[in-house]
GROMACS .gro file of C-alpha atoms in nm:
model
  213
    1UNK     CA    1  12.641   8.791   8.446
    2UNK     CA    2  12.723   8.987   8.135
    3UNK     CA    3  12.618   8.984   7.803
    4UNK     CA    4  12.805   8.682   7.645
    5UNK     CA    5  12.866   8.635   7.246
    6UNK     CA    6  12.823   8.285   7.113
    7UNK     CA    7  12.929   8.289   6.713
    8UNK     CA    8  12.935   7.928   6.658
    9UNK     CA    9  12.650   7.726   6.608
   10UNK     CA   10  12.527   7.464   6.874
   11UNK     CA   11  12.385   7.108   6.805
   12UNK     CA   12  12.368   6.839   7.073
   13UNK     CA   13  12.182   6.478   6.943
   14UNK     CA   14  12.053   6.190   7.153
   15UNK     CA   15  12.222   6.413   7.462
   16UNK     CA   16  12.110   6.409   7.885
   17UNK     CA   17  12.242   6.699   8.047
   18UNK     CA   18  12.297   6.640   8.437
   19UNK     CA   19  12.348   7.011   8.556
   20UNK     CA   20  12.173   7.301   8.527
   21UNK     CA   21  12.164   7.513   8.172
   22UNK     CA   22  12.255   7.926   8.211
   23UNK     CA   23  12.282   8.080   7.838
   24UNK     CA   24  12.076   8.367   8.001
   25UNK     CA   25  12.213   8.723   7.832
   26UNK     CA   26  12.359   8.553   7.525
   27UNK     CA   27  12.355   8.631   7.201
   28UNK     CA   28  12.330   8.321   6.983
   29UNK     CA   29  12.506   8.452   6.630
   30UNK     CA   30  12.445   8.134   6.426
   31UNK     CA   31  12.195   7.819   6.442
   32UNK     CA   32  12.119   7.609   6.716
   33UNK     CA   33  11.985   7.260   6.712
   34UNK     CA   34  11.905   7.046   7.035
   35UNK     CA   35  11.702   6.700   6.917
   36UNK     CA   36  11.592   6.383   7.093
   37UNK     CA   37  11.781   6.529   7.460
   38UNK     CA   38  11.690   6.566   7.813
   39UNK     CA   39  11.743   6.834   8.030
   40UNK     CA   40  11.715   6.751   8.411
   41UNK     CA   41  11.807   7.057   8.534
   42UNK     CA   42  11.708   7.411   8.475
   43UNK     CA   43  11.728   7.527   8.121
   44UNK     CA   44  11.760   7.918   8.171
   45UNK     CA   45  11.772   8.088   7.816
   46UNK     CA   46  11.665   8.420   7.947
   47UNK     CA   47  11.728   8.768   7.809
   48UNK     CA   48  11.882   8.631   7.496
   49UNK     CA   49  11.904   8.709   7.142
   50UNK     CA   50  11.828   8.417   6.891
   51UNK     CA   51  11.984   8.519   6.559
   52UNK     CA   52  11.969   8.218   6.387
   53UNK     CA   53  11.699   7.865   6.345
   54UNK     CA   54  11.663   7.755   6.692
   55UNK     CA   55  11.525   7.377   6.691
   56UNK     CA   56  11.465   7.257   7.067
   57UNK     CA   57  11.280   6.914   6.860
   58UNK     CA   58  11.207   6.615   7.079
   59UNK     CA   59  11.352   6.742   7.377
   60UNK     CA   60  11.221   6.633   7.744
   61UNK     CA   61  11.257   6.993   7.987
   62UNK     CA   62  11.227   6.784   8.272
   63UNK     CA   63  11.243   7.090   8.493
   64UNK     CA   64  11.167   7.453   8.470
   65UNK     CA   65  11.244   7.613   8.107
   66UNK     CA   66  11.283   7.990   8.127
   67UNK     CA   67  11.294   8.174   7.819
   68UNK     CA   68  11.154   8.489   7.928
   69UNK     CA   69  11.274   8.832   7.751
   70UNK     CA   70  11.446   8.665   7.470
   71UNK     CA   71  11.417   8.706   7.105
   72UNK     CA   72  11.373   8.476   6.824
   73UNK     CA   73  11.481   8.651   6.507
   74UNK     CA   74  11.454   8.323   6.281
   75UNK     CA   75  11.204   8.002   6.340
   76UNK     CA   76  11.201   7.888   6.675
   77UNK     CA   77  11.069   7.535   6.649
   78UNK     CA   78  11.029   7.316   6.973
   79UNK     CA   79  10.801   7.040   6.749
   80UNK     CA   80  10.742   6.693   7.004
   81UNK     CA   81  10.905   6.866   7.315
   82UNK     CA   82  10.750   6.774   7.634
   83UNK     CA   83  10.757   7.082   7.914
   84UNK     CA   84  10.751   6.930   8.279
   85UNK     CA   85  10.704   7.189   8.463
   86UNK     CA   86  10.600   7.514   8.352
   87UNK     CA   87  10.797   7.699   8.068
   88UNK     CA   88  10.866   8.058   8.067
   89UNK     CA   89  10.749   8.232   7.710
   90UNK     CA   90  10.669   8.575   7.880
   91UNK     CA   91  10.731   8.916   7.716
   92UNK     CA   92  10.930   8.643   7.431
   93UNK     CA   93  10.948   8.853   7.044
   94UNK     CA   94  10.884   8.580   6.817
   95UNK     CA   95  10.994   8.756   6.467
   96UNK     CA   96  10.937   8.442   6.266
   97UNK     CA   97  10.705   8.108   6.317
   98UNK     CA   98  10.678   7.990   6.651
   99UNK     CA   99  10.641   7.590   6.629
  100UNK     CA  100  10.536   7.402   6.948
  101UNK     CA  101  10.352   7.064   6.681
  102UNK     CA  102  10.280   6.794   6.889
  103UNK     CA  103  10.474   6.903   7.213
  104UNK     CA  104  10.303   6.857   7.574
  105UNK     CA  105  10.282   7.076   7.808
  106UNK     CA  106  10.189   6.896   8.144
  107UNK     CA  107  10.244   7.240   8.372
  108UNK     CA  108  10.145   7.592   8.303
  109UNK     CA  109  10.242   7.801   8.009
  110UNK     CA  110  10.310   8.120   8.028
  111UNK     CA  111  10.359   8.327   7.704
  112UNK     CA  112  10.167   8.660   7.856
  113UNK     CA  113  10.299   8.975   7.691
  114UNK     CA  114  10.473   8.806   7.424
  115UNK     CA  115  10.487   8.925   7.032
  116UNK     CA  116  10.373   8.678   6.749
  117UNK     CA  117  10.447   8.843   6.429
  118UNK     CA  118  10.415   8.482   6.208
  119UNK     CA  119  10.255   8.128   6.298
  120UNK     CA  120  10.221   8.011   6.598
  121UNK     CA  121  10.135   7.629   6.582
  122UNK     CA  122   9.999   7.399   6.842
  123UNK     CA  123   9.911   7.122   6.614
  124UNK     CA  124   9.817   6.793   6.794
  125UNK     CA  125   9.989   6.934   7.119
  126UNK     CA  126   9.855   6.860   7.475
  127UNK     CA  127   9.784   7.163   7.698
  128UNK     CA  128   9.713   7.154   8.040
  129UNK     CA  129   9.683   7.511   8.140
  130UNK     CA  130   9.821   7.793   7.905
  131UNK     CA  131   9.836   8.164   7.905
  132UNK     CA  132   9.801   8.277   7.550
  133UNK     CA  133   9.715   8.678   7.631
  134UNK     CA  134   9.981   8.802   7.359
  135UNK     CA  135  10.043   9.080   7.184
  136UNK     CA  136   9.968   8.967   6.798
  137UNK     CA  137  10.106   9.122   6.488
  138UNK     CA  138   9.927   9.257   6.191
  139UNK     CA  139  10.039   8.893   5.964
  140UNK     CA  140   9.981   8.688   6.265
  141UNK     CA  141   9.777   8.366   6.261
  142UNK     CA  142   9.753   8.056   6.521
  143UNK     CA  143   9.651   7.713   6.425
  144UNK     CA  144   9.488   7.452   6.762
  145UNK     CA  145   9.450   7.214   6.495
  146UNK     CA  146   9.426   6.834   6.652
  147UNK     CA  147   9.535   6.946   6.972
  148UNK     CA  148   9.424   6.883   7.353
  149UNK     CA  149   9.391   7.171   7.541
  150UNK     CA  150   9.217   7.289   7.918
  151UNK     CA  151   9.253   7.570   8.077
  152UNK     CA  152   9.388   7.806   7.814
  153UNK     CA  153   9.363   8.188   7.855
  154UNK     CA  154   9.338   8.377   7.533
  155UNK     CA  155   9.107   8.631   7.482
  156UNK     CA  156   8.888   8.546   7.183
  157UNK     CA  157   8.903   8.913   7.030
  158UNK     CA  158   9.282   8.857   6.963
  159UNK     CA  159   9.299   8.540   6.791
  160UNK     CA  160   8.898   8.583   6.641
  161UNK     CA  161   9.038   8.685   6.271
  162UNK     CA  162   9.389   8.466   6.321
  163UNK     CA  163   9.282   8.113   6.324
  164UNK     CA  164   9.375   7.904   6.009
  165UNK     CA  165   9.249   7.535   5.978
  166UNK     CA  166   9.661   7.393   5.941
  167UNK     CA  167  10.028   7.554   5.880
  168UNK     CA  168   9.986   7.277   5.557
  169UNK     CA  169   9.677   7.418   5.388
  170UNK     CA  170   9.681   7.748   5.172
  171UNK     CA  171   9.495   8.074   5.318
  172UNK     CA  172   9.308   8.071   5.004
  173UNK     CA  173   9.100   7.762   5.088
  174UNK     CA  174   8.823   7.808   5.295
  175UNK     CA  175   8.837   7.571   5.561
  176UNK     CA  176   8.725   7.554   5.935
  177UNK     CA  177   8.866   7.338   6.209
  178UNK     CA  178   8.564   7.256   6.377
  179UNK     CA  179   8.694   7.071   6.651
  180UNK     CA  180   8.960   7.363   6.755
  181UNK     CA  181   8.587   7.617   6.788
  182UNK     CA  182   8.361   7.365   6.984
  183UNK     CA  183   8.655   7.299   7.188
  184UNK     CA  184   8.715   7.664   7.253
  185UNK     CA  185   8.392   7.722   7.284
  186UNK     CA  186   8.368   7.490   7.585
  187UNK     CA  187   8.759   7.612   7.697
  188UNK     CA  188   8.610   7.974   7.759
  189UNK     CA  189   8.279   7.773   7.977
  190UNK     CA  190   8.512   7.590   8.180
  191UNK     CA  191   8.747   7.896   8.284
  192UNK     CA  192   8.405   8.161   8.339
  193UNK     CA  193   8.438   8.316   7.971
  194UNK     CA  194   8.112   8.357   7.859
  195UNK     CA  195   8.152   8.637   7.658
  196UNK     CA  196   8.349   8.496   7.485
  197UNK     CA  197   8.202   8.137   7.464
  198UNK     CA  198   7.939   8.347   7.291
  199UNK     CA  199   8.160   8.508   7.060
  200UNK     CA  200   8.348   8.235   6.961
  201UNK     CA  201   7.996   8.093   6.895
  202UNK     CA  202   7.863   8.362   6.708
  203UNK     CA  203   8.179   8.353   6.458
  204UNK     CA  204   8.127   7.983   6.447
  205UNK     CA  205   7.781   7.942   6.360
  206UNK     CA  206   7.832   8.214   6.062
  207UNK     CA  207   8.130   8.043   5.908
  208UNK     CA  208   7.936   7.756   5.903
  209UNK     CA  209   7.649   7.951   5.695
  210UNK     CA  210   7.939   8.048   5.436
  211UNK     CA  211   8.143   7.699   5.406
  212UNK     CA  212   7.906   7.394   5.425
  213UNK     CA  213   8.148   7.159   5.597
   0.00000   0.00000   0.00000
């Protein structure tokens, strides 16, 4: 159960794994690259140190993913993953973006006490229940852009200045996803919000007045 050292870098393709994933307390020194695999079993990355790109792309967690307490020093990028049952994200330092593009998340999410210090992107992913209530860094922003989401807990006060219309489209142009506000507007309803339905109203409406979209 110690700390173990990993200095080569990982990549599995077009892989199923049978048994049950431990790289918990690891330190990952170079890249690692899972695409288009299935995990069956537990995949417990907990307590571990990302040093390099970490690309989970494509990949089907068909049971519980636990990342809690690890950090991701480089792009962690899980784009078209689907996430069974519920992944693990809590008290998770991303340093760099955090890409989760068009995954699906059919159980709940739990990235509570986590640090965002980049992107994170849900672009044209399905949520089913999510808990968003992060701690967000200064150069922070989040992007709902296309996607599905219910029951997702995120206090509109932290992401109120950090949503950007797409990862694609410069900061400099002044564009609003209108979808991603009337959605969260009725997000915030559904889960007994209302403050901040109204808030997220009240910063929608006066974008609106500046931008005629």
């Amino acid at each position: 159960n110690g700390l173990k050292i990993i200095n080569s870098s990982l990549e599995f393709k077009n892989t199923t794994f049978l048994g049950k994933l431990n790289f918990s307390c690891c330190q990952f020194r170079s890249d690692i690259d899972f695409w288009i695999c299935a995990l069956t079993k537990d995949a417990v990355f907990e307590r571990s140190l990302f040093y390099g790109n970490v690309q989970f792309r494509r990949v089907d967690f068909q049971t519980y993913s636990i990342f809690r307490g690890s950090q991701f020093c480089k792009d962690a990028d899980f784009e078209g993953s689907t996430f069974v049952s519920g992944p693990n994200f809590s008290c998770v330092g991303f340093a760099s973006d955090a890409k989760f593009n068009n995954a699906e998340f059919k159980d709940f999410a739990d990235f509570n006490w986590s640090i965002f210090n980049k992107v994170i992107s849900f672009e044209h992913a399905k949520i089913n229940s999510m808990n968003l209530d992060a701690k967000y860094k200064d150069n922070s922003k989040i992007t709902l852009k296309d996607s599905n989401f219910r029951n997702l807990k995120v206090p509109w006060k932290l992401i109120k200045n950090r949503l950007i219309y797409s990862t694609e489209i410069s900061s400099s142009e002044m564009l609003i996803d209108k979808l991603t506000y009337l959605n969260l507007i009725k997000n915030f309803n559904e889960i007994g919000w209302f403050d901040d339905a109204d808030s997220c109203y009240f910063e929608y409406k006066k974008l609106l007045k500046k931008k005629d979209i």
